[in-house]
Amino acid sequence: RAEVSHQPTRRRERQQIRFKSPGSAQRFLASHSAISNHFNVQRHLISRRTLKVLRSTAMADWREIVAV
């Protein structure tokens, strides 16, 4: 159990505990994962310069979406 505690399904299960119904949890987590994946870049795979470019692009996208 300890080896798989950080797997995406296990994290999702822990997040669903806070919601009253499974349906509301699924709706929230579906939209949250799309946004989270956009900002959560795997740092160990890329250089610092590339990370800064990706984060600034993600923030520009976010500002554009929120402004609508």
PDB file of C-alpha atoms in Angstrom:
ATOM      1  CA  ARG A   1       0.000   0.000   0.000  1.00  0.00           C
ATOM      2  CA  ALA A   2       2.827   2.409   0.769  1.00  0.00           C
ATOM      3  CA  GLU A   3       4.371   1.954  -2.667  1.00  0.00           C
ATOM      4  CA  VAL A   4       1.231   3.079  -4.472  1.00  0.00           C
ATOM      5  CA  SER A   5       0.173   5.862  -2.100  1.00  0.00           C
ATOM      6  CA  HIS A   6       1.402   8.549  -4.491  1.00  0.00           C
ATOM      7  CA  GLN A   7      -0.210   7.068  -7.574  1.00  0.00           C
ATOM      8  CA  PRO A   8      -2.777   9.346  -9.286  1.00  0.00           C
ATOM      9  CA  THR A   9      -5.699   7.100  -8.327  1.00  0.00           C
ATOM     10  CA  ARG A  10      -4.750   7.094  -4.648  1.00  0.00           C
ATOM     11  CA  ARG A  11      -4.358  10.876  -4.607  1.00  0.00           C
ATOM     12  CA  ARG A  12      -7.734  11.219  -6.303  1.00  0.00           C
ATOM     13  CA  GLU A  13      -9.342   8.939  -3.694  1.00  0.00           C
ATOM     14  CA  ARG A  14      -7.964  11.063  -0.846  1.00  0.00           C
ATOM     15  CA  GLN A  15      -9.256  14.229  -2.494  1.00  0.00           C
ATOM     16  CA  GLN A  16     -12.748  12.771  -2.916  1.00  0.00           C
ATOM     17  CA  ILE A  17     -13.154  12.252   0.831  1.00  0.00           C
ATOM     18  CA  ARG A  18     -13.817  15.982   1.352  1.00  0.00           C
ATOM     19  CA  PHE A  19     -16.839  16.068  -0.968  1.00  0.00           C
ATOM     20  CA  LYS A  20     -20.421  15.244  -0.025  1.00  0.00           C
ATOM     21  CA  SER A  21     -21.241  13.284  -3.162  1.00  0.00           C
ATOM     22  CA  PRO A  22     -19.082  11.300  -5.580  1.00  0.00           C
ATOM     23  CA  GLY A  23     -20.619  13.205  -8.506  1.00  0.00           C
ATOM     24  CA  SER A  24     -19.534  16.607  -7.260  1.00  0.00           C
ATOM     25  CA  ALA A  25     -16.076  15.253  -6.524  1.00  0.00           C
ATOM     26  CA  GLN A  26     -15.738  13.848 -10.030  1.00  0.00           C
ATOM     27  CA  ARG A  27     -16.852  17.115 -11.639  1.00  0.00           C
ATOM     28  CA  PHE A  28     -14.413  19.145  -9.589  1.00  0.00           C
ATOM     29  CA  LEU A  29     -11.487  16.781 -10.000  1.00  0.00           C
ATOM     30  CA  ALA A  30     -11.988  16.482 -13.755  1.00  0.00           C
ATOM     31  CA  SER A  31     -11.724  20.233 -14.239  1.00  0.00           C
ATOM     32  CA  HIS A  32      -9.036  20.605 -11.579  1.00  0.00           C
ATOM     33  CA  SER A  33      -6.775  17.981 -13.151  1.00  0.00           C
ATOM     34  CA  ALA A  34      -6.902  19.723 -16.525  1.00  0.00           C
ATOM     35  CA  ILE A  35      -5.831  23.011 -14.940  1.00  0.00           C
ATOM     36  CA  SER A  36      -3.351  21.402 -12.569  1.00  0.00           C
ATOM     37  CA  ASN A  37      -1.595  19.478 -15.332  1.00  0.00           C
ATOM     38  CA  HIS A  38      -1.145  22.730 -17.221  1.00  0.00           C
ATOM     39  CA  PHE A  39       0.781  24.283 -14.316  1.00  0.00           C
ATOM     40  CA  ASN A  40       2.421  21.203 -12.814  1.00  0.00           C
ATOM     41  CA  VAL A  41       5.478  20.760 -15.013  1.00  0.00           C
ATOM     42  CA  GLN A  42       7.879  17.967 -14.092  1.00  0.00           C
ATOM     43  CA  ARG A  43      10.847  20.075 -12.995  1.00  0.00           C
ATOM     44  CA  HIS A  44      13.431  17.282 -13.007  1.00  0.00           C
ATOM     45  CA  LEU A  45      12.914  16.678 -16.725  1.00  0.00           C
ATOM     46  CA  ILE A  46      13.664  20.191 -18.015  1.00  0.00           C
ATOM     47  CA  SER A  47      16.070  23.077 -17.539  1.00  0.00           C
ATOM     48  CA  ARG A  48      15.298  26.120 -15.394  1.00  0.00           C
ATOM     49  CA  ARG A  49      15.041  28.383 -18.446  1.00  0.00           C
ATOM     50  CA  THR A  50      12.509  26.082 -20.101  1.00  0.00           C
ATOM     51  CA  LEU A  51      10.544  25.847 -16.847  1.00  0.00           C
ATOM     52  CA  LYS A  52      10.299  29.641 -16.620  1.00  0.00           C
ATOM     53  CA  VAL A  53       9.052  29.839 -20.207  1.00  0.00           C
ATOM     54  CA  LEU A  54       6.440  27.127 -19.612  1.00  0.00           C
ATOM     55  CA  ARG A  55       5.228  28.731 -16.380  1.00  0.00           C
ATOM     56  CA  SER A  56       4.922  32.171 -17.929  1.00  0.00           C
ATOM     57  CA  THR A  57       3.002  30.661 -20.857  1.00  0.00           C
ATOM     58  CA  ALA A  58       0.704  28.858 -18.423  1.00  0.00           C
ATOM     59  CA  MET A  59       0.105  32.079 -16.468  1.00  0.00           C
ATOM     60  CA  ALA A  60      -0.655  33.993 -19.664  1.00  0.00           C
ATOM     61  CA  ASP A  61      -3.164  31.292 -20.630  1.00  0.00           C
ATOM     62  CA  TRP A  62      -4.690  31.422 -17.142  1.00  0.00           C
ATOM     63  CA  ARG A  63      -5.059  35.213 -17.225  1.00  0.00           C
ATOM     64  CA  GLU A  64      -6.718  34.960 -20.629  1.00  0.00           C
ATOM     65  CA  ILE A  65      -9.182  32.320 -19.400  1.00  0.00           C
ATOM     66  CA  VAL A  66     -10.029  34.155 -16.175  1.00  0.00           C
ATOM     67  CA  ALA A  67     -10.543  37.471 -17.958  1.00  0.00           C
ATOM     68  CA  VAL A  68     -13.361  35.977 -20.044  1.00  0.00           C
TER      69      VAL A  68
END
